[in-house]
Tab-separated table of C-alpha atoms and ligand atoms in Angstrom:
chain	number	residue	atom	x	y	z
P	1	MET	CA	0.016	0.073	-0.349
P	2	ASN	CA	1.015	3.176	-0.900
P	3	LEU	CA	-0.321	6.592	0.059
P	4	ILE	CA	0.300	10.355	0.390
P	5	LEU	CA	0.132	12.718	3.073
P	6	MET	CA	-0.632	16.165	2.318
P	7	GLY	CA	-1.561	19.619	4.264
P	8	PRO	CA	0.268	22.340	5.483
P	9	PRO	CA	3.306	22.472	8.137
P	10	GLY	CA	2.306	21.499	11.509
P	11	ALA	CA	-0.783	19.806	9.904
P	12	GLY	CA	0.032	16.363	11.085
P	13	LYS	CA	1.763	14.208	8.442
P	14	GLY	CA	4.900	13.254	10.696
P	15	THR	CA	3.066	12.527	13.659
P	16	GLN	CA	0.587	10.443	11.765
P	17	ALA	CA	2.990	8.877	9.255
P	18	GLN	CA	5.301	7.214	12.032
P	19	ARG	CA	1.813	5.934	13.112
P	20	LEU	CA	0.848	4.147	9.972
P	21	GLU	CA	4.563	3.245	9.396
P	22	LYS	CA	4.161	1.054	12.657
P	23	LYS	CA	0.575	0.097	11.977
P	24	PHE	CA	1.045	-1.379	8.400
P	25	GLY	CA	4.359	-2.010	7.644
P	26	ILE	CA	4.949	0.661	5.583
P	27	ILE	CA	7.629	3.160	5.314
P	28	GLN	CA	7.349	6.898	5.775
P	29	LEU	CA	9.498	8.971	3.406
P	30	SER	CA	9.772	12.228	4.333
P	31	THR	CA	11.699	14.243	1.744
P	32	GLY	CA	12.001	17.030	4.801
P	33	ASP	CA	14.046	14.560	6.936
P	34	MET	CA	15.636	13.250	3.715
P	35	LEU	CA	17.134	16.876	3.043
P	36	ARG	CA	17.889	17.806	6.982
P	37	ALA	CA	20.374	14.756	6.872
P	38	ALA	CA	21.737	16.053	3.698
P	39	VAL	CA	22.361	19.377	5.375
P	40	ALA	CA	23.676	17.532	8.241
P	41	SER	CA	26.017	15.427	6.719
P	42	GLY	CA	27.602	18.375	4.399
P	43	SER	CA	26.945	16.682	0.965
P	44	ASP	CA	26.590	19.100	-2.120
P	45	LEU	CA	22.417	18.437	-2.065
P	46	GLY	CA	23.022	19.263	2.038
P	47	LYS	CA	25.078	22.559	0.707
P	48	GLN	CA	22.330	23.660	-1.893
P	49	ALA	CA	18.850	23.110	0.168
P	50	LYS	CA	20.865	24.631	3.615
P	51	GLU	CA	19.877	28.561	2.906
P	52	ILE	CA	16.641	27.700	0.928
P	53	MET	CA	15.058	26.174	4.054
P	54	GLU	CA	16.063	28.323	7.013
P	55	ALA	CA	14.223	30.677	4.760
P	56	GLY	CA	11.202	28.541	4.469
P	57	GLY	CA	11.470	28.365	0.868
P	58	LEU	CA	11.142	25.078	-1.489
P	59	VAL	CA	14.545	23.566	-2.692
P	60	SER	CA	14.645	22.553	-6.482
P	61	ASP	CA	12.111	20.482	-7.962
P	62	ASP	CA	14.791	17.996	-9.834
P	63	LEU	CA	17.063	17.396	-6.772
P	64	ILE	CA	13.537	16.776	-4.493
P	65	ILE	CA	12.625	14.209	-7.743
P	66	ALA	CA	16.135	12.627	-8.271
P	67	MET	CA	16.099	12.170	-4.400
P	68	ILE	CA	12.893	10.343	-3.991
P	69	SER	CA	13.062	8.463	-7.177
P	70	SER	CA	16.333	6.933	-5.742
P	71	ARG	CA	14.564	6.401	-2.527
P	72	ILE	CA	11.934	4.657	-3.335
P	73	ASP	CA	14.016	1.835	-5.326
P	74	GLU	CA	15.466	0.889	-2.202
P	75	ASP	CA	14.390	-2.623	-0.873
P	76	ASP	CA	12.409	-1.162	2.514
P	77	CYS	CA	9.947	0.393	0.092
P	78	LYS	CA	8.596	-3.037	-1.431
P	79	ASN	CA	5.944	-3.275	0.821
P	80	GLY	CA	4.990	0.257	0.836
P	81	PHE	CA	5.663	3.900	1.628
P	82	ILE	CA	3.793	6.959	2.687
P	83	LEU	CA	5.218	10.099	1.240
P	84	ASP	CA	5.427	12.708	3.876
P	85	GLY	CA	6.276	16.475	2.123
P	86	PHE	CA	6.398	14.954	-1.144
P	87	PRO	CA	4.920	16.030	-3.992
P	88	ARG	CA	4.950	19.895	-2.985
P	89	THR	CA	4.605	21.251	-6.756
P	90	THR	CA	2.970	20.228	-9.626
P	91	PRO	CA	5.841	19.833	-11.262
P	92	GLN	CA	6.688	17.283	-8.821
P	93	ALA	CA	3.154	15.568	-8.877
P	94	GLU	CA	3.559	15.149	-12.534
P	95	ALA	CA	7.354	13.852	-12.388
P	96	LEU	CA	5.724	10.959	-9.431
P	97	ASP	CA	3.194	9.859	-11.910
P	98	VAL	CA	5.893	9.248	-14.576
P	99	MET	CA	8.332	7.826	-12.290
P	100	LEU	CA	5.992	5.669	-11.019
P	101	LYS	CA	4.362	4.280	-14.051
P	102	ASP	CA	8.293	3.478	-15.082
P	103	LYS	CA	8.533	1.560	-11.868
P	104	GLY	CA	4.853	-0.226	-11.984
P	105	ILE	CA	3.518	1.325	-8.931
P	106	GLN	CA	0.404	2.710	-7.862
P	107	ILE	CA	-0.284	5.291	-4.992
P	108	ASP	CA	-3.932	3.847	-3.057
P	109	HIS	CA	-5.026	7.273	-1.141
P	110	VAL	CA	-3.793	10.960	-1.282
P	111	ILE	CA	-5.202	12.018	1.900
P	112	GLU	CA	-5.154	15.818	2.905
P	113	ILE	CA	-5.032	16.822	6.460
P	114	GLU	CA	-7.259	19.270	6.691
P	115	VAL	CA	-6.340	22.248	9.335
P	116	ASP	CA	-6.814	25.914	9.901
P	117	ASP	CA	-3.355	27.843	9.426
P	118	ASP	CA	-3.739	30.000	12.571
P	119	ALA	CA	-3.439	26.858	14.465
P	120	MET	CA	-0.206	26.009	12.475
P	121	VAL	CA	2.376	28.839	14.697
P	122	ALA	CA	1.821	26.873	17.819
P	123	ARG	CA	2.088	23.854	16.375
P	124	ILE	CA	4.941	24.146	15.115
P	125	THR	CA	6.675	26.691	17.219
P	126	GLY	CA	6.465	23.689	20.390
P	127	ARG	CA	7.639	21.039	17.911
P	128	TYR	CA	10.496	19.045	18.710
P	129	THR	CA	12.123	15.447	18.504
P	130	CYS	CA	13.643	12.747	20.186
P	131	SER	CA	17.620	12.469	19.249
P	132	GLY	CA	18.067	8.869	19.100
P	133	CYS	CA	14.900	7.463	17.012
P	134	GLY	CA	13.193	10.587	15.648
P	135	ALA	CA	10.117	10.552	17.471
P	136	GLY	CA	8.072	13.468	17.459
P	137	TYR	CA	6.868	15.371	20.338
P	138	HIS	CA	5.060	18.812	21.411
P	139	ASP	CA	5.770	20.969	24.636
P	140	GLU	CA	1.929	21.216	24.955
P	141	PHE	CA	-0.266	18.718	22.952
P	142	GLN	CA	2.177	15.553	22.811
P	143	LYS	CA	4.504	15.627	25.870
P	144	PRO	CA	6.173	12.595	26.393
P	145	ALA	CA	4.910	10.301	29.661
P	146	THR	CA	7.746	11.349	31.541
P	147	GLU	CA	9.472	14.776	31.079
P	148	GLY	CA	12.327	14.434	29.269
P	149	VAL	CA	12.529	10.626	28.464
P	150	CYS	CA	11.582	9.317	24.831
P	151	ASP	CA	8.285	7.171	25.335
P	152	GLN	CA	10.147	5.178	22.283
P	153	CYS	CA	13.120	4.758	23.025
P	154	GLY	CA	14.042	6.229	26.469
P	155	GLY	CA	16.014	8.785	25.258
P	156	THR	CA	16.844	11.964	26.911
P	157	GLU	CA	18.116	14.041	23.972
P	158	PHE	CA	15.851	16.066	22.022
P	159	THR	CA	16.468	18.769	19.003
P	160	ARG	CA	14.217	21.508	17.497
P	161	ARG	CA	14.403	22.265	13.800
P	162	ALA	CA	16.276	25.543	13.022
P	163	ASP	CA	13.404	26.399	10.104
P	164	ASP	CA	10.472	25.921	13.416
P	165	ASN	CA	10.406	29.574	14.281
P	166	ALA	CA	7.482	32.063	14.308
P	167	GLU	CA	8.780	33.874	11.364
P	168	THR	CA	9.561	30.877	9.098
P	169	VAL	CA	6.359	29.145	9.561
P	170	ARG	CA	4.480	32.248	7.756
P	171	SER	CA	6.652	31.683	4.630
P	172	ARG	CA	6.165	28.345	4.956
P	173	LEU	CA	2.435	28.318	4.662
P	174	ASP	CA	2.715	30.995	2.018
P	175	ALA	CA	4.487	28.453	-0.174
P	176	TYR	CA	1.983	25.329	0.500
P	177	HIS	CA	-1.260	27.905	-0.201
P	178	ASP	CA	0.975	28.887	-3.631
P	179	GLN	CA	2.868	25.879	-4.682
P	180	THR	CA	1.343	22.958	-3.208
P	181	ALA	CA	-2.622	23.158	-2.504
P	182	PRO	CA	-2.959	23.613	-6.148
P	183	ILE	CA	-2.023	19.949	-6.390
P	184	LEU	CA	-4.766	18.746	-4.163
P	185	ALA	CA	-7.264	19.657	-6.931
P	186	TYR	CA	-5.025	17.655	-9.256
P	187	TYR	CA	-5.680	14.827	-7.350
P	188	LYS	CA	-9.423	15.370	-6.686
P	189	GLU	CA	-9.935	15.224	-10.575
P	190	LYS	CA	-8.302	11.728	-11.065
P	191	GLY	CA	-10.337	10.662	-7.949
P	192	ASN	CA	-8.142	9.356	-5.551
P	193	LEU	CA	-8.030	12.360	-2.987
P	194	LYS	CA	-9.547	11.775	0.567
P	195	GLY	CA	-9.793	14.459	3.653
P	196	VAL	CA	-9.673	14.270	7.218
P	197	GLU	CA	-10.232	16.793	9.822
P	198	GLY	CA	-6.901	17.372	11.213
P	199	MET	CA	-7.945	19.974	13.816
P	200	ALA	CA	-9.177	16.825	15.967
P	201	ALA	CA	-6.731	15.295	18.382
P	202	ILE	CA	-3.999	13.237	17.874
P	203	ASP	CA	-5.477	10.047	18.400
P	204	ASP	CA	-8.893	11.086	16.542
P	205	VAL	CA	-6.819	11.799	13.199
P	206	THR	CA	-5.067	8.435	13.537
P	207	GLU	CA	-8.880	6.789	13.791
P	208	GLN	CA	-9.516	8.945	10.891
P	209	LEU	CA	-6.801	7.590	8.937
P	210	ASN	CA	-6.759	4.117	9.579
P	211	GLY	CA	-10.493	4.095	8.758
P	212	ILE	CA	-9.284	5.231	5.147
P	213	VAL	CA	-6.263	2.722	4.852
P	214	GLY	CA	-7.514	-0.124	6.891
K	301	ADP	P1	4.217	17.982	9.712
K	301	ADP	O1	4.977	16.842	9.545
K	301	ADP	O2	2.655	17.894	8.929
K	301	ADP	O3	4.535	19.278	9.700
K	301	ADP	P2	3.768	17.357	12.599
K	301	ADP	O4	3.432	15.949	12.377
K	301	ADP	O5	5.488	17.564	12.744
K	301	ADP	O6	3.420	17.900	11.571
K	301	ADP	O7	3.428	18.070	14.041
K	301	ADP	C1	3.576	19.375	14.180
K	301	ADP	C2	3.648	19.493	15.683
K	301	ADP	O8	1.796	19.601	16.156
K	301	ADP	C3	4.396	17.806	16.488
K	301	ADP	O9	4.661	18.639	17.437
K	301	ADP	C4	2.958	17.464	16.725
K	301	ADP	O10	3.131	17.055	18.130
K	301	ADP	C5	1.970	18.289	17.233
K	301	ADP	N1	0.668	17.800	16.165
K	301	ADP	C6	0.780	16.858	15.661
K	301	ADP	N2	-1.313	16.625	15.364
K	301	ADP	C7	-1.443	17.164	16.139
K	301	ADP	C8	-2.903	17.251	16.401
K	301	ADP	N3	-4.293	16.757	16.138
K	301	ADP	N4	-3.424	18.395	17.244
K	301	ADP	C9	-2.351	18.861	18.225
K	301	ADP	N5	-1.204	19.116	17.871
K	301	ADP	C10	-0.682	17.980	16.925
K	302	ADP	P1	6.955	20.578	7.426
K	302	ADP	O1	7.027	18.969	8.310
K	302	ADP	O2	6.905	21.683	8.001
K	302	ADP	O3	5.744	20.310	6.504
K	302	ADP	P2	9.156	19.770	5.900
K	302	ADP	O4	9.858	18.748	6.901
K	302	ADP	O5	8.636	18.436	4.979
K	302	ADP	O6	8.153	20.231	6.534
K	302	ADP	O7	10.015	20.232	5.099
K	302	ADP	C1	11.063	21.208	5.723
K	302	ADP	C2	11.695	22.138	4.117
K	302	ADP	O8	12.530	21.127	3.284
K	302	ADP	C3	10.801	22.955	3.327
K	302	ADP	O9	10.348	23.786	4.325
K	302	ADP	C4	11.670	23.158	2.335
K	302	ADP	O10	12.549	24.191	1.987
K	302	ADP	C5	12.203	21.546	2.108
K	302	ADP	N1	11.768	20.581	1.266
K	302	ADP	C6	11.126	19.571	1.820
K	302	ADP	N2	10.465	18.966	0.939
K	302	ADP	C7	10.141	19.229	-0.111
K	302	ADP	C8	9.885	19.106	-1.510
K	302	ADP	N3	9.196	18.305	-1.599
K	302	ADP	N4	10.240	19.887	-2.678
K	302	ADP	C9	10.717	21.076	-2.223
K	302	ADP	N5	11.385	21.490	-1.035
K	302	ADP	C10	11.256	20.740	-0.073
K	303	ZN	ZN1	13.489	8.198	20.837
């Protein structure tokens, strides 16, 4: 089973993808995570992406398309994957179609997590991640059971993203509405777009998704 999760920054794509990954044994492919790994490693791709990401802009389609195409070819994607943060532009959506056709793969569901923009600033500025296992948390909305200790791996170190600040959120939301939201119409026309109410509690959103996917 192959899924695409759509929604603006802070909608809950990463949070829900981690849960779908566990429940259905399909792998989360986050282009944001891949780019952050490239930045951390200091690779050519990372050097090209760093400043754009910090400013809340979009990295060039060519780089992203090449990155995701080779990632999908890896063995761990055979069972299925969840695209989180890709496609983000119409050229990326079109390139994905060509790529999947070539590889003989189909997307089963494109799911939009529907949220109010105004709530996304608080979600993003409170977001943090376990450095050990990548589990996602929030200062207010998703605290670990024991403060300072990761529920998943027991780790005690956490990181916050350089771009998760109030100034950048606005540019990222603008980029979403200008460049990413138009893809929703593209999928709607193709007939495989579904929506979930993303302002609901995290567990409730998970249930809605399980209802679509399971
Ligand atoms: P995205 O991957 O779409 O940018 P995340 O899954 O990282 O979004 O979620 C952003 C932040 O909001 C995280 O800190 C997460 O814990 C929190 N969050 C996710 N879904 C919800 C929700 N339904 N209600 C409240 N907070 C949420
Ligand atoms: P969020 O979780 O807030 O939705 P991501 O982790 O998906 O953000 O992406 C972080 C940043 O990485 C984006 O602001 C953008 O600069 C870059 N990026 C990620 N995916 C793409 C993509 N498909 N196309 C272009 N840029 C991307
Ligand atoms: Zn952890």
